PDB file of N, CA, C and O in Angstrom, chain B, residues numbered from 101:
ATOM      1  N   MET B 101       0.842  -1.170   0.000  1.00  0.00           N
ATOM      2  CA  MET B 101       0.000   0.000   0.000  1.00  0.00           C
ATOM      3  C   MET B 101       0.888   1.234   0.000  1.00  0.00           C
ATOM      4  O   MET B 101       1.765   1.371   0.853  1.00  0.00           O
ATOM      5  N   THR B 102       0.674   2.096  -0.915  1.00  0.00           N
ATOM      6  CA  THR B 102       1.476   3.318  -1.015  1.00  0.00           C
ATOM      7  C   THR B 102       0.944   4.376  -0.061  1.00  0.00           C
ATOM      8  O   THR B 102      -0.173   4.261   0.444  1.00  0.00           O
ATOM      9  N   THR B 103       1.739   5.397   0.183  1.00  0.00           N
ATOM     10  CA  THR B 103       1.269   6.478   1.043  1.00  0.00           C
ATOM     11  C   THR B 103       0.090   7.212   0.409  1.00  0.00           C
ATOM     12  O   THR B 103      -0.741   7.786   1.113  1.00  0.00           O
ATOM     13  N   LYS B 104       0.022   7.193  -0.916  1.00  0.00           N
ATOM     14  CA  LYS B 104      -1.113   7.813  -1.614  1.00  0.00           C
ATOM     15  C   LYS B 104      -2.421   7.139  -1.212  1.00  0.00           C
ATOM     16  O   LYS B 104      -3.444   7.810  -1.082  1.00  0.00           O
ATOM     17  N   ASN B 105      -2.400   5.817  -1.012  1.00  0.00           N
ATOM     18  CA  ASN B 105      -3.596   5.060  -0.683  1.00  0.00           C
ATOM     19  C   ASN B 105      -3.642   4.679   0.797  1.00  0.00           C
ATOM     20  O   ASN B 105      -4.226   3.656   1.152  1.00  0.00           O
ATOM     21  N   LYS B 106      -3.038   5.482   1.650  1.00  0.00           N
ATOM     22  CA  LYS B 106      -2.991   5.177   3.072  1.00  0.00           C
ATOM     23  C   LYS B 106      -4.402   5.023   3.624  1.00  0.00           C
ATOM     24  O   LYS B 106      -5.252   5.894   3.438  1.00  0.00           O
ATOM     25  N   GLY B 107      -4.640   3.913   4.298  1.00  0.00           N
ATOM     26  CA  GLY B 107      -5.941   3.657   4.886  1.00  0.00           C
ATOM     27  C   GLY B 107      -6.976   3.135   3.913  1.00  0.00           C
ATOM     28  O   GLY B 107      -8.138   2.988   4.291  1.00  0.00           O
ATOM     29  N   LEU B 108      -6.605   2.850   2.680  1.00  0.00           N
ATOM     30  CA  LEU B 108      -7.535   2.396   1.654  1.00  0.00           C
ATOM     31  C   LEU B 108      -8.049   0.999   1.971  1.00  0.00           C
ATOM     32  O   LEU B 108      -7.263   0.101   2.271  1.00  0.00           O
ATOM     33  N   THR B 109      -9.342   0.814   1.908  1.00  0.00           N
ATOM     34  CA  THR B 109      -9.923  -0.521   2.009  1.00  0.00           C
ATOM     35  C   THR B 109     -10.911  -0.701   0.864  1.00  0.00           C
ATOM     36  O   THR B 109     -11.643   0.223   0.510  1.00  0.00           O
ATOM     37  N   ASN B 110     -10.922  -1.884   0.299  1.00  0.00           N
ATOM     38  CA  ASN B 110     -11.835  -2.223  -0.780  1.00  0.00           C
ATOM     39  C   ASN B 110     -12.894  -3.176  -0.243  1.00  0.00           C
ATOM     40  O   ASN B 110     -12.576  -4.233   0.302  1.00  0.00           O
ATOM     41  N   HIS B 111     -14.146  -2.792  -0.402  1.00  0.00           N
ATOM     42  CA  HIS B 111     -15.276  -3.553   0.125  1.00  0.00           C
ATOM     43  C   HIS B 111     -16.116  -4.101  -1.016  1.00  0.00           C
ATOM     44  O   HIS B 111     -16.149  -3.537  -2.110  1.00  0.00           O
ATOM     45  N   GLU B 112     -16.795  -5.210  -0.746  1.00  0.00           N
ATOM     46  CA  GLU B 112     -17.824  -5.736  -1.633  1.00  0.00           C
ATOM     47  C   GLU B 112     -19.042  -5.979  -0.750  1.00  0.00           C
ATOM     48  O   GLU B 112     -19.040  -6.879   0.090  1.00  0.00           O
ATOM     49  N   VAL B 113     -20.076  -5.174  -0.946  1.00  0.00           N
ATOM     50  CA  VAL B 113     -21.233  -5.165  -0.070  1.00  0.00           C
ATOM     51  C   VAL B 113     -22.431  -5.801  -0.764  1.00  0.00           C
ATOM     52  O   VAL B 113     -22.743  -5.478  -1.910  1.00  0.00           O
ATOM     53  N   THR B 114     -23.104  -6.716  -0.050  1.00  0.00           N
ATOM     54  CA  THR B 114     -24.337  -7.330  -0.523  1.00  0.00           C
ATOM     55  C   THR B 114     -25.398  -7.121   0.546  1.00  0.00           C
ATOM     56  O   THR B 114     -25.158  -7.375   1.726  1.00  0.00           O
ATOM     57  N   VAL B 115     -26.569  -6.658   0.130  1.00  0.00           N
ATOM     58  CA  VAL B 115     -27.665  -6.397   1.056  1.00  0.00           C
ATOM     59  C   VAL B 115     -28.757  -7.432   0.808  1.00  0.00           C
ATOM     60  O   VAL B 115     -29.234  -7.583  -0.317  1.00  0.00           O
ATOM     61  N   CYS B 116     -29.152  -8.145   1.866  1.00  0.00           N
ATOM     62  CA  CYS B 116     -30.223  -9.140   1.784  1.00  0.00           C
ATOM     63  C   CYS B 116     -31.511  -8.522   2.321  1.00  0.00           C
ATOM     64  O   CYS B 116     -31.516  -7.885   3.375  1.00  0.00           O
ATOM     65  N   LEU B 117     -32.604  -8.718   1.581  1.00  0.00           N
ATOM     66  CA  LEU B 117     -33.894  -8.122   1.938  1.00  0.00           C
ATOM     67  C   LEU B 117     -34.896  -9.191   2.335  1.00  0.00           C
ATOM     68  O   LEU B 117     -34.757 -10.360   1.976  1.00  0.00           O
ATOM     69  N   LYS B 118     -35.916  -8.767   3.087  1.00  0.00           N
ATOM     70  CA  LYS B 118     -37.008  -9.678   3.430  1.00  0.00           C
ATOM     71  C   LYS B 118     -37.584 -10.263   2.155  1.00  0.00           C
ATOM     72  O   LYS B 118     -37.680  -9.570   1.142  1.00  0.00           O
ATOM     73  N   GLY B 119     -37.960 -11.507   2.194  1.00  0.00           N
ATOM     74  CA  GLY B 119     -38.529 -12.167   1.029  1.00  0.00           C
ATOM     75  C   GLY B 119     -37.483 -12.823   0.153  1.00  0.00           C
ATOM     76  O   GLY B 119     -37.824 -13.503  -0.815  1.00  0.00           O
ATOM     77  N   GLY B 120     -36.198 -12.628   0.480  1.00  0.00           N
ATOM     78  CA  GLY B 120     -35.138 -13.315  -0.241  1.00  0.00           C
ATOM     79  C   GLY B 120     -34.450 -12.526  -1.338  1.00  0.00           C
ATOM     80  O   GLY B 120     -33.512 -13.031  -1.956  1.00  0.00           O
ATOM     81  N   ALA B 121     -34.885 -11.312  -1.594  1.00  0.00           N
ATOM     82  CA  ALA B 121     -34.222 -10.505  -2.621  1.00  0.00           C
ATOM     83  C   ALA B 121     -32.828 -10.087  -2.145  1.00  0.00           C
ATOM     84  O   ALA B 121     -32.576  -9.963  -0.946  1.00  0.00           O
ATOM     85  N   VAL B 122     -31.933  -9.873  -3.109  1.00  0.00           N
ATOM     86  CA  VAL B 122     -30.558  -9.486  -2.808  1.00  0.00           C
ATOM     87  C   VAL B 122     -30.188  -8.283  -3.671  1.00  0.00           C
ATOM     88  O   VAL B 122     -30.469  -8.261  -4.870  1.00  0.00           O
ATOM     89  N   LEU B 123     -29.558  -7.285  -3.057  1.00  0.00           N
ATOM     90  CA  LEU B 123     -29.011  -6.136  -3.784  1.00  0.00           C
ATOM     91  C   LEU B 123     -27.496  -6.269  -3.789  1.00  0.00           C
ATOM     92  O   LEU B 123     -26.881  -6.459  -2.740  1.00  0.00           O
ATOM     93  N   GLY B 124     -26.903  -6.170  -4.958  1.00  0.00           N
ATOM     94  CA  GLY B 124     -25.445  -6.243  -5.030  1.00  0.00           C
ATOM     95  C   GLY B 124     -24.984  -7.556  -5.604  1.00  0.00           C
ATOM     96  O   GLY B 124     -25.782  -8.327  -6.137  1.00  0.00           O
ATOM     97  N   PRO B 125     -23.719  -7.809  -5.499  1.00  0.00           N
ATOM     98  CA  PRO B 125     -22.743  -7.094  -4.677  1.00  0.00           C
ATOM     99  C   PRO B 125     -22.304  -5.765  -5.303  1.00  0.00           C
ATOM    100  O   PRO B 125     -22.232  -5.621  -6.524  1.00  0.00           O
ATOM    101  N   PHE B 126     -22.016  -4.807  -4.427  1.00  0.00           N
ATOM    102  CA  PHE B 126     -21.514  -3.496  -4.818  1.00  0.00           C
ATOM    103  C   PHE B 126     -20.069  -3.376  -4.360  1.00  0.00           C
ATOM    104  O   PHE B 126     -19.759  -3.614  -3.192  1.00  0.00           O
ATOM    105  N   LYS B 127     -19.192  -3.007  -5.276  1.00  0.00           N
ATOM    106  CA  LYS B 127     -17.805  -2.760  -4.888  1.00  0.00           C
ATOM    107  C   LYS B 127     -17.706  -1.310  -4.436  1.00  0.00           C
ATOM    108  O   LYS B 127     -18.261  -0.414  -5.072  1.00  0.00           O
ATOM    109  N   ALA B 128     -16.996  -1.086  -3.334  1.00  0.00           N
ATOM    110  CA  ALA B 128     -16.847   0.262  -2.796  1.00  0.00           C
ATOM    111  C   ALA B 128     -15.467   0.406  -2.177  1.00  0.00           C
ATOM    112  O   ALA B 128     -14.925  -0.537  -1.600  1.00  0.00           O
ATOM    113  N   THR B 129     -14.915   1.586  -2.305  1.00  0.00           N
ATOM    114  CA  THR B 129     -13.606   1.900  -1.747  1.00  0.00           C
ATOM    115  C   THR B 129     -13.788   2.919  -0.634  1.00  0.00           C
ATOM    116  O   THR B 129     -14.614   3.828  -0.731  1.00  0.00           O
ATOM    117  N   TRP B 130     -13.014   2.755   0.410  1.00  0.00           N
ATOM    118  CA  TRP B 130     -13.034   3.723   1.505  1.00  0.00           C
ATOM    119  C   TRP B 130     -11.612   4.077   1.889  1.00  0.00           C
ATOM    120  O   TRP B 130     -10.748   3.203   1.957  1.00  0.00           O
ATOM    121  N   SER B 131     -11.367   5.331   2.137  1.00  0.00           N
ATOM    122  CA  SER B 131     -10.111   5.791   2.728  1.00  0.00           C
ATOM    123  C   SER B 131     -10.384   7.156   3.343  1.00  0.00           C
ATOM    124  O   SER B 131     -11.485   7.693   3.222  1.00  0.00           O
ATOM    125  N   THR B 132      -9.386   7.704   3.997  1.00  0.00           N
ATOM    126  CA  THR B 132      -9.561   9.037   4.586  1.00  0.00           C
ATOM    127  C   THR B 132      -9.726  10.095   3.504  1.00  0.00           C
ATOM    128  O   THR B 132     -10.273  11.166   3.768  1.00  0.00           O
ATOM    129  N   GLU B 133      -9.256   9.810   2.276  1.00  0.00           N
ATOM    130  CA  GLU B 133      -9.359  10.767   1.175  1.00  0.00           C
ATOM    131  C   GLU B 133     -10.567  10.531   0.274  1.00  0.00           C
ATOM    132  O   GLU B 133     -10.980  11.446  -0.439  1.00  0.00           O
ATOM    133  N   VAL B 134     -11.146   9.324   0.285  1.00  0.00           N
ATOM    134  CA  VAL B 134     -12.256   8.972  -0.595  1.00  0.00           C
ATOM    135  C   VAL B 134     -13.556   9.055   0.201  1.00  0.00           C
ATOM    136  O   VAL B 134     -13.709   8.384   1.222  1.00  0.00           O
ATOM    137  N   VAL B 135     -14.493   9.882  -0.271  1.00  0.00           N
ATOM    138  CA  VAL B 135     -15.783   9.998   0.398  1.00  0.00           C
ATOM    139  C   VAL B 135     -16.652   8.832  -0.047  1.00  0.00           C
ATOM    140  O   VAL B 135     -17.022   8.730  -1.217  1.00  0.00           O
ATOM    141  N   SER B 136     -16.975   7.952   0.899  1.00  0.00           N
ATOM    142  CA  SER B 136     -17.825   6.806   0.612  1.00  0.00           C
ATOM    143  C   SER B 136     -18.525   6.414   1.905  1.00  0.00           C
ATOM    144  O   SER B 136     -17.928   6.482   2.979  1.00  0.00           O
ATOM    145  N   ASP B 137     -19.771   6.011   1.812  1.00  0.00           N
ATOM    146  CA  ASP B 137     -20.565   5.701   2.999  1.00  0.00           C
ATOM    147  C   ASP B 137     -20.548   4.228   3.372  1.00  0.00           C
ATOM    148  O   ASP B 137     -21.383   3.788   4.162  1.00  0.00           O
ATOM    149  N   VAL B 138     -19.619   3.458   2.825  1.00  0.00           N
ATOM    150  CA  VAL B 138     -19.638   2.018   3.060  1.00  0.00           C
ATOM    151  C   VAL B 138     -19.496   1.686   4.545  1.00  0.00           C
ATOM    152  O   VAL B 138     -20.203   0.805   5.035  1.00  0.00           O
ATOM    153  N   ARG B 139     -18.632   2.341   5.253  1.00  0.00           N
ATOM    154  CA  ARG B 139     -18.473   2.068   6.683  1.00  0.00           C
ATOM    155  C   ARG B 139     -19.671   2.573   7.477  1.00  0.00           C
ATOM    156  O   ARG B 139     -20.105   1.914   8.422  1.00  0.00           O
ATOM    157  N   GLU B 140     -20.211   3.729   7.109  1.00  0.00           N
ATOM    158  CA  GLU B 140     -21.356   4.279   7.815  1.00  0.00           C
ATOM    159  C   GLU B 140     -22.588   3.393   7.649  1.00  0.00           C
ATOM    160  O   GLU B 140     -23.380   3.249   8.580  1.00  0.00           O
ATOM    161  N   LEU B 141     -22.754   2.799   6.465  1.00  0.00           N
ATOM    162  CA  LEU B 141     -23.869   1.895   6.232  1.00  0.00           C
ATOM    163  C   LEU B 141     -23.851   0.763   7.249  1.00  0.00           C
ATOM    164  O   LEU B 141     -24.879   0.456   7.853  1.00  0.00           O
ATOM    165  N   LEU B 142     -22.707   0.146   7.441  1.00  0.00           N
ATOM    166  CA  LEU B 142     -22.617  -0.981   8.360  1.00  0.00           C
ATOM    167  C   LEU B 142     -22.758  -0.540   9.813  1.00  0.00           C
ATOM    168  O   LEU B 142     -23.392  -1.234  10.607  1.00  0.00           O
ATOM    169  N   LYS B 143     -22.182   0.593  10.169  1.00  0.00           N
ATOM    170  CA  LYS B 143     -22.324   1.110  11.536  1.00  0.00           C
ATOM    171  C   LYS B 143     -23.781   1.443  11.829  1.00  0.00           C
ATOM    172  O   LYS B 143     -24.291   1.113  12.899  1.00  0.00           O
ATOM    173  N   ASP B 144     -24.452   2.095  10.884  1.00  0.00           N
ATOM    174  CA  ASP B 144     -25.849   2.469  11.090  1.00  0.00           C
ATOM    175  C   ASP B 144     -26.750   1.243  11.175  1.00  0.00           C
ATOM    176  O   ASP B 144     -27.684   1.223  11.976  1.00  0.00           O
ATOM    177  N   TYR B 145     -26.486   0.220  10.361  1.00  0.00           N
ATOM    178  CA  TYR B 145     -27.299  -0.992  10.410  1.00  0.00           C
ATOM    179  C   TYR B 145     -27.085  -1.711  11.743  1.00  0.00           C
ATOM    180  O   TYR B 145     -28.038  -2.209  12.341  1.00  0.00           O
ATOM    181  N   ASP B 146     -25.852  -1.764  12.200  1.00  0.00           N
ATOM    182  CA  ASP B 146     -25.562  -2.382  13.494  1.00  0.00           C
ATOM    183  C   ASP B 146     -26.288  -1.637  14.611  1.00  0.00           C
ATOM    184  O   ASP B 146     -26.867  -2.266  15.497  1.00  0.00           O
ATOM    185  N   ALA B 147     -26.263  -0.303  14.580  1.00  0.00           N
ATOM    186  CA  ALA B 147     -26.966   0.501  15.591  1.00  0.00           C
ATOM    187  C   ALA B 147     -28.470   0.248  15.521  1.00  0.00           C
ATOM    188  O   ALA B 147     -29.136   0.171  16.554  1.00  0.00           O
ATOM    189  N   PHE B 148     -29.007   0.119  14.304  1.00  0.00           N
ATOM    190  CA  PHE B 148     -30.427  -0.170  14.135  1.00  0.00           C
ATOM    191  C   PHE B 148     -30.787  -1.506  14.772  1.00  0.00           C
ATOM    192  O   PHE B 148     -31.821  -1.623  15.429  1.00  0.00           O
ATOM    193  N   LEU B 149     -29.944  -2.508  14.582  1.00  0.00           N
ATOM    194  CA  LEU B 149     -30.216  -3.826  15.166  1.00  0.00           C
ATOM    195  C   LEU B 149     -30.235  -3.760  16.694  1.00  0.00           C
ATOM    196  O   LEU B 149     -30.941  -4.535  17.339  1.00  0.00           O
ATOM    197  N   GLN B 150     -29.477  -2.859  17.262  1.00  0.00           N
ATOM    198  CA  GLN B 150     -29.412  -2.734  18.717  1.00  0.00           C
ATOM    199  C   GLN B 150     -30.520  -1.853  19.287  1.00  0.00           C
ATOM    200  O   GLN B 150     -31.006  -2.109  20.389  1.00  0.00           O
ATOM    201  N   THR B 151     -30.925  -0.816  18.549  1.00  0.00           N
ATOM    202  CA  THR B 151     -31.879   0.156  19.088  1.00  0.00           C
ATOM    203  C   THR B 151     -33.239   0.148  18.406  1.00  0.00           C
ATOM    204  O   THR B 151     -34.228   0.580  18.997  1.00  0.00           O
ATOM    205  N   GLY B 152     -33.303  -0.339  17.165  1.00  0.00           N
ATOM    206  CA  GLY B 152     -34.549  -0.298  16.409  1.00  0.00           C
ATOM    207  C   GLY B 152     -34.838   1.062  15.796  1.00  0.00           C
ATOM    208  O   GLY B 152     -35.921   1.283  15.254  1.00  0.00           O
ATOM    209  N   LYS B 153     -33.863   1.988  15.879  1.00  0.00           N
ATOM    210  CA  LYS B 153     -34.060   3.330  15.348  1.00  0.00           C
ATOM    211  C   LYS B 153     -33.127   3.573  14.169  1.00  0.00           C
ATOM    212  O   LYS B 153     -31.959   3.186  14.195  1.00  0.00           O
ATOM    213  N   GLN B 154     -33.662   4.224  13.134  1.00  0.00           N
ATOM    214  CA  GLN B 154     -32.883   4.563  11.948  1.00  0.00           C
ATOM    215  C   GLN B 154     -33.039   6.046  11.675  1.00  0.00           C
ATOM    216  O   GLN B 154     -34.158   6.556  11.636  1.00  0.00           O
ATOM    217  N   THR B 155     -31.922   6.748  11.483  1.00  0.00           N
ATOM    218  CA  THR B 155     -31.979   8.184  11.221  1.00  0.00           C
ATOM    219  C   THR B 155     -31.527   8.537   9.805  1.00  0.00           C
ATOM    220  O   THR B 155     -31.791   9.641   9.329  1.00  0.00           O
ATOM    221  N   ARG B 156     -30.858   7.621   9.142  1.00  0.00           N
ATOM    222  CA  ARG B 156     -30.340   7.876   7.799  1.00  0.00           C
ATOM    223  C   ARG B 156     -30.818   6.773   6.866  1.00  0.00           C
ATOM    224  O   ARG B 156     -30.889   5.609   7.260  1.00  0.00           O
ATOM    225  N   PHE B 157     -31.150   7.140   5.615  1.00  0.00           N
ATOM    226  CA  PHE B 157     -31.702   6.174   4.672  1.00  0.00           C
ATOM    227  C   PHE B 157     -30.926   6.091   3.359  1.00  0.00           C
ATOM    228  O   PHE B 157     -31.050   5.097   2.644  1.00  0.00           O
ATOM    229  N   LYS B 158     -30.127   7.107   3.020  1.00  0.00           N
ATOM    230  CA  LYS B 158     -29.425   7.144   1.738  1.00  0.00           C
ATOM    231  C   LYS B 158     -27.922   7.003   1.957  1.00  0.00           C
ATOM    232  O   LYS B 158     -27.338   7.690   2.796  1.00  0.00           O
ATOM    233  N   TYR B 159     -27.295   6.092   1.181  1.00  0.00           N
ATOM    234  CA  TYR B 159     -25.858   5.828   1.274  1.00  0.00           C
ATOM    235  C   TYR B 159     -25.255   5.808  -0.125  1.00  0.00           C
ATOM    236  O   TYR B 159     -25.844   5.259  -1.056  1.00  0.00           O
ATOM    237  N   HIS B 160     -24.084   6.408  -0.264  1.00  0.00           N
ATOM    238  CA  HIS B 160     -23.361   6.437  -1.532  1.00  0.00           C
ATOM    239  C   HIS B 160     -22.124   5.557  -1.395  1.00  0.00           C
ATOM    240  O   HIS B 160     -21.281   5.779  -0.526  1.00  0.00           O
ATOM    241  N   LEU B 161     -22.028   4.554  -2.266  1.00  0.00           N
ATOM    242  CA  LEU B 161     -20.883   3.655  -2.271  1.00  0.00           C
ATOM    243  C   LEU B 161     -20.085   3.921  -3.538  1.00  0.00           C
ATOM    244  O   LEU B 161     -20.604   3.774  -4.645  1.00  0.00           O
ATOM    245  N   HIS B 162     -18.827   4.310  -3.381  1.00  0.00           N
ATOM    246  CA  HIS B 162     -18.001   4.714  -4.515  1.00  0.00           C
ATOM    247  C   HIS B 162     -17.006   3.618  -4.877  1.00  0.00           C
ATOM    248  O   HIS B 162     -16.217   3.175  -4.042  1.00  0.00           O
ATOM    249  N   ASP B 163     -17.056   3.188  -6.136  1.00  0.00           N
ATOM    250  CA  ASP B 163     -16.124   2.208  -6.688  1.00  0.00           C
ATOM    251  C   ASP B 163     -15.076   2.984  -7.478  1.00  0.00           C
ATOM    252  O   ASP B 163     -15.315   3.373  -8.621  1.00  0.00           O
ATOM    253  N   SER B 164     -13.918   3.207  -6.868  1.00  0.00           N
ATOM    254  CA  SER B 164     -12.893   4.022  -7.527  1.00  0.00           C
ATOM    255  C   SER B 164     -12.240   3.304  -8.706  1.00  0.00           C
ATOM    256  O   SER B 164     -11.746   3.959  -9.624  1.00  0.00           O
ATOM    257  N   ASP B 165     -12.230   1.967  -8.700  1.00  0.00           N
ATOM    258  CA  ASP B 165     -11.633   1.227  -9.822  1.00  0.00           C
ATOM    259  C   ASP B 165     -12.419   1.444 -11.109  1.00  0.00           C
ATOM    260  O   ASP B 165     -11.832   1.694 -12.162  1.00  0.00           O
ATOM    261  N   LYS B 166     -13.740   1.350 -11.028  1.00  0.00           N
ATOM    262  CA  LYS B 166     -14.585   1.505 -12.221  1.00  0.00           C
ATOM    263  C   LYS B 166     -15.170   2.909 -12.341  1.00  0.00           C
ATOM    264  O   LYS B 166     -15.920   3.201 -13.272  1.00  0.00           O
ATOM    265  N   ARG B 167     -14.822   3.772 -11.392  1.00  0.00           N
ATOM    266  CA  ARG B 167     -15.312   5.150 -11.376  1.00  0.00           C
ATOM    267  C   ARG B 167     -16.842   5.194 -11.398  1.00  0.00           C
ATOM    268  O   ARG B 167     -17.453   5.895 -12.204  1.00  0.00           O
ATOM    269  N   LEU B 168     -17.446   4.409 -10.474  1.00  0.00           N
ATOM    270  CA  LEU B 168     -18.898   4.328 -10.338  1.00  0.00           C
ATOM    271  C   LEU B 168     -19.307   4.790  -8.947  1.00  0.00           C
ATOM    272  O   LEU B 168     -18.533   4.685  -7.995  1.00  0.00           O
ATOM    273  N   SER B 169     -20.512   5.296  -8.838  1.00  0.00           N
ATOM    274  CA  SER B 169     -21.093   5.616  -7.541  1.00  0.00           C
ATOM    275  C   SER B 169     -22.450   4.930  -7.452  1.00  0.00           C
ATOM    276  O   SER B 169     -23.329   5.174  -8.279  1.00  0.00           O
ATOM    277  N   HIS B 170     -22.620   4.081  -6.461  1.00  0.00           N
ATOM    278  CA  HIS B 170     -23.891   3.402  -6.228  1.00  0.00           C
ATOM    279  C   HIS B 170     -24.611   4.149  -5.114  1.00  0.00           C
ATOM    280  O   HIS B 170     -24.008   4.454  -4.085  1.00  0.00           O
ATOM    281  N   THR B 171     -25.896   4.449  -5.306  1.00  0.00           N
ATOM    282  CA  THR B 171     -26.694   5.069  -4.261  1.00  0.00           C
ATOM    283  C   THR B 171     -27.711   4.042  -3.777  1.00  0.00           C
ATOM    284  O   THR B 171     -28.500   3.514  -4.561  1.00  0.00           O
ATOM    285  N   LEU B 172     -27.681   3.769  -2.485  1.00  0.00           N
ATOM    286  CA  LEU B 172     -28.641   2.846  -1.879  1.00  0.00           C
ATOM    287  C   LEU B 172     -29.559   3.640  -0.970  1.00  0.00           C
ATOM    288  O   LEU B 172     -29.096   4.404  -0.122  1.00  0.00           O
ATOM    289  N   VAL B 173     -30.853   3.462  -1.145  1.00  0.00           N
ATOM    290  CA  VAL B 173     -31.840   4.039  -0.245  1.00  0.00           C
ATOM    291  C   VAL B 173     -32.515   2.848   0.429  1.00  0.00           C
ATOM    292  O   VAL B 173     -33.221   2.070  -0.211  1.00  0.00           O
ATOM    293  N   LEU B 174     -32.283   2.724   1.729  1.00  0.00           N
ATOM    294  CA  LEU B 174     -32.722   1.529   2.452  1.00  0.00           C
ATOM    295  C   LEU B 174     -33.522   1.888   3.685  1.00  0.00           C
ATOM    296  O   LEU B 174     -33.195   2.822   4.417  1.00  0.00           O
ATOM    297  N   HIS B 175     -34.578   1.124   3.895  1.00  0.00           N
ATOM    298  CA  HIS B 175     -35.287   1.166   5.177  1.00  0.00           C
ATOM    299  C   HIS B 175     -34.898  -0.133   5.873  1.00  0.00           C
ATOM    300  O   HIS B 175     -35.237  -1.222   5.409  1.00  0.00           O
ATOM    301  N   PHE B 176     -34.193  -0.011   6.977  1.00  0.00           N
ATOM    302  CA  PHE B 176     -33.590  -1.181   7.613  1.00  0.00           C
ATOM    303  C   PHE B 176     -34.609  -2.215   8.083  1.00  0.00           C
ATOM    304  O   PHE B 176     -34.237  -3.366   8.314  1.00  0.00           O
ATOM    305  N   THR B 177     -35.874  -1.846   8.231  1.00  0.00           N
ATOM    306  CA  THR B 177     -36.871  -2.857   8.614  1.00  0.00           C
ATOM    307  C   THR B 177     -37.054  -3.893   7.511  1.00  0.00           C
ATOM    308  O   THR B 177     -37.551  -4.990   7.767  1.00  0.00           O
ATOM    309  N   ASN B 178     -36.655  -3.553   6.281  1.00  0.00           N
ATOM    310  CA  ASN B 178     -36.760  -4.490   5.154  1.00  0.00           C
ATOM    311  C   ASN B 178     -35.464  -5.251   4.891  1.00  0.00           C
ATOM    312  O   ASN B 178     -35.409  -6.085   3.987  1.00  0.00           O
ATOM    313  N   VAL B 179     -34.425  -4.972   5.668  1.00  0.00           N
ATOM    314  CA  VAL B 179     -33.116  -5.612   5.486  1.00  0.00           C
ATOM    315  C   VAL B 179     -32.970  -6.742   6.495  1.00  0.00           C
ATOM    316  O   VAL B 179     -33.220  -6.559   7.686  1.00  0.00           O
ATOM    317  N   THR B 180     -32.561  -7.921   6.004  1.00  0.00           N
ATOM    318  CA  THR B 180     -32.331  -9.047   6.913  1.00  0.00           C
ATOM    319  C   THR B 180     -30.847  -9.246   7.209  1.00  0.00           C
ATOM    320  O   THR B 180     -30.492  -9.918   8.177  1.00  0.00           O
ATOM    321  N   GLY B 181     -29.987  -8.669   6.387  1.00  0.00           N
ATOM    322  CA  GLY B 181     -28.556  -8.781   6.635  1.00  0.00           C
ATOM    323  C   GLY B 181     -27.758  -8.001   5.607  1.00  0.00           C
ATOM    324  O   GLY B 181     -28.212  -7.746   4.492  1.00  0.00           O
ATOM    325  N   ILE B 182     -26.545  -7.627   6.023  1.00  0.00           N
ATOM    326  CA  ILE B 182     -25.609  -6.966   5.118  1.00  0.00           C
ATOM    327  C   ILE B 182     -24.285  -7.705   5.215  1.00  0.00           C
ATOM    328  O   ILE B 182     -23.730  -7.879   6.299  1.00  0.00           O
ATOM    329  N   TYR B 183     -23.790  -8.137   4.058  1.00  0.00           N
ATOM    330  CA  TYR B 183     -22.511  -8.851   3.992  1.00  0.00           C
ATOM    331  C   TYR B 183     -21.483  -7.889   3.425  1.00  0.00           C
ATOM    332  O   TYR B 183     -21.673  -7.322   2.349  1.00  0.00           O
ATOM    333  N   ASP B 184     -20.388  -7.710   4.163  1.00  0.00           N
ATOM    334  CA  ASP B 184     -19.305  -6.821   3.737  1.00  0.00           C
ATOM    335  C   ASP B 184     -18.021  -7.626   3.666  1.00  0.00           C
ATOM    336  O   ASP B 184     -17.474  -8.027   4.693  1.00  0.00           O
ATOM    337  N   CYS B 185     -17.543  -7.860   2.460  1.00  0.00           N
ATOM    338  CA  CYS B 185     -16.288  -8.569   2.240  1.00  0.00           C
ATOM    339  C   CYS B 185     -15.213  -7.509   2.009  1.00  0.00           C
ATOM    340  O   CYS B 185     -15.297  -6.733   1.057  1.00  0.00           O
ATOM    341  N   VAL B 186     -14.199  -7.475   2.883  1.00  0.00           N
ATOM    342  CA  VAL B 186     -13.159  -6.457   2.813  1.00  0.00           C
ATOM    343  C   VAL B 186     -11.856  -7.083   2.349  1.00  0.00           C
ATOM    344  O   VAL B 186     -11.384  -8.065   2.922  1.00  0.00           O
ATOM    345  N   GLU B 187     -11.280  -6.499   1.298  1.00  0.00           N
ATOM    346  CA  GLU B 187      -9.979  -6.955   0.779  1.00  0.00           C
ATOM    347  C   GLU B 187      -8.897  -6.408   1.697  1.00  0.00           C
ATOM    348  O   GLU B 187      -8.756  -5.194   1.849  1.00  0.00           O
ATOM    349  N   LEU B 188      -8.135  -7.309   2.307  1.00  0.00           N
ATOM    350  CA  LEU B 188      -7.075  -6.908   3.222  1.00  0.00           C
ATOM    351  C   LEU B 188      -5.771  -6.695   2.459  1.00  0.00           C
ATOM    352  O   LEU B 188      -5.453  -7.434   1.527  1.00  0.00           O
ATOM    353  N   SER B 189      -5.031  -5.686   2.866  1.00  0.00           N
ATOM    354  CA  SER B 189      -3.738  -5.436   2.223  1.00  0.00           C
ATOM    355  C   SER B 189      -2.687  -6.339   2.848  1.00  0.00           C
ATOM    356  O   SER B 189      -2.869  -6.862   3.948  1.00  0.00           O
ATOM    357  N   GLU B 190      -1.592  -6.511   2.134  1.00  0.00           N
ATOM    358  CA  GLU B 190      -0.505  -7.316   2.665  1.00  0.00           C
ATOM    359  C   GLU B 190       0.161  -6.549   3.795  1.00  0.00           C
ATOM    360  O   GLU B 190       0.424  -5.352   3.681  1.00  0.00           O
ATOM    361  N   GLY B 191       0.430  -7.260   4.893  1.00  0.00           N
ATOM    362  CA  GLY B 191       0.960  -6.672   6.117  1.00  0.00           C
ATOM    363  C   GLY B 191       2.250  -6.055   5.946  1.00  0.00           C
ATOM    364  O   GLY B 191       2.811  -5.521   6.903  1.00  0.00           O
TER     365      GLY B 191
END
């Protein structure tokens, strides 16, 4: 990992919905320099599972490799799970 990409993580996110539907997988990149909501999505969903309260519904996942931005609008009561596969860098 170069200093240019310090803190870079590559995610592949899949959202499972009630009834068996699946959204994704969505590739997303996160770093201190790249604005992406991939980490916030998982933190907010975890908080929802603990409290039953949701304050945010729209998330932008940025795929820097393909230069794409995915926008997810989710009501967590319809989500049964979120799978986040994170590509780890070499130590």
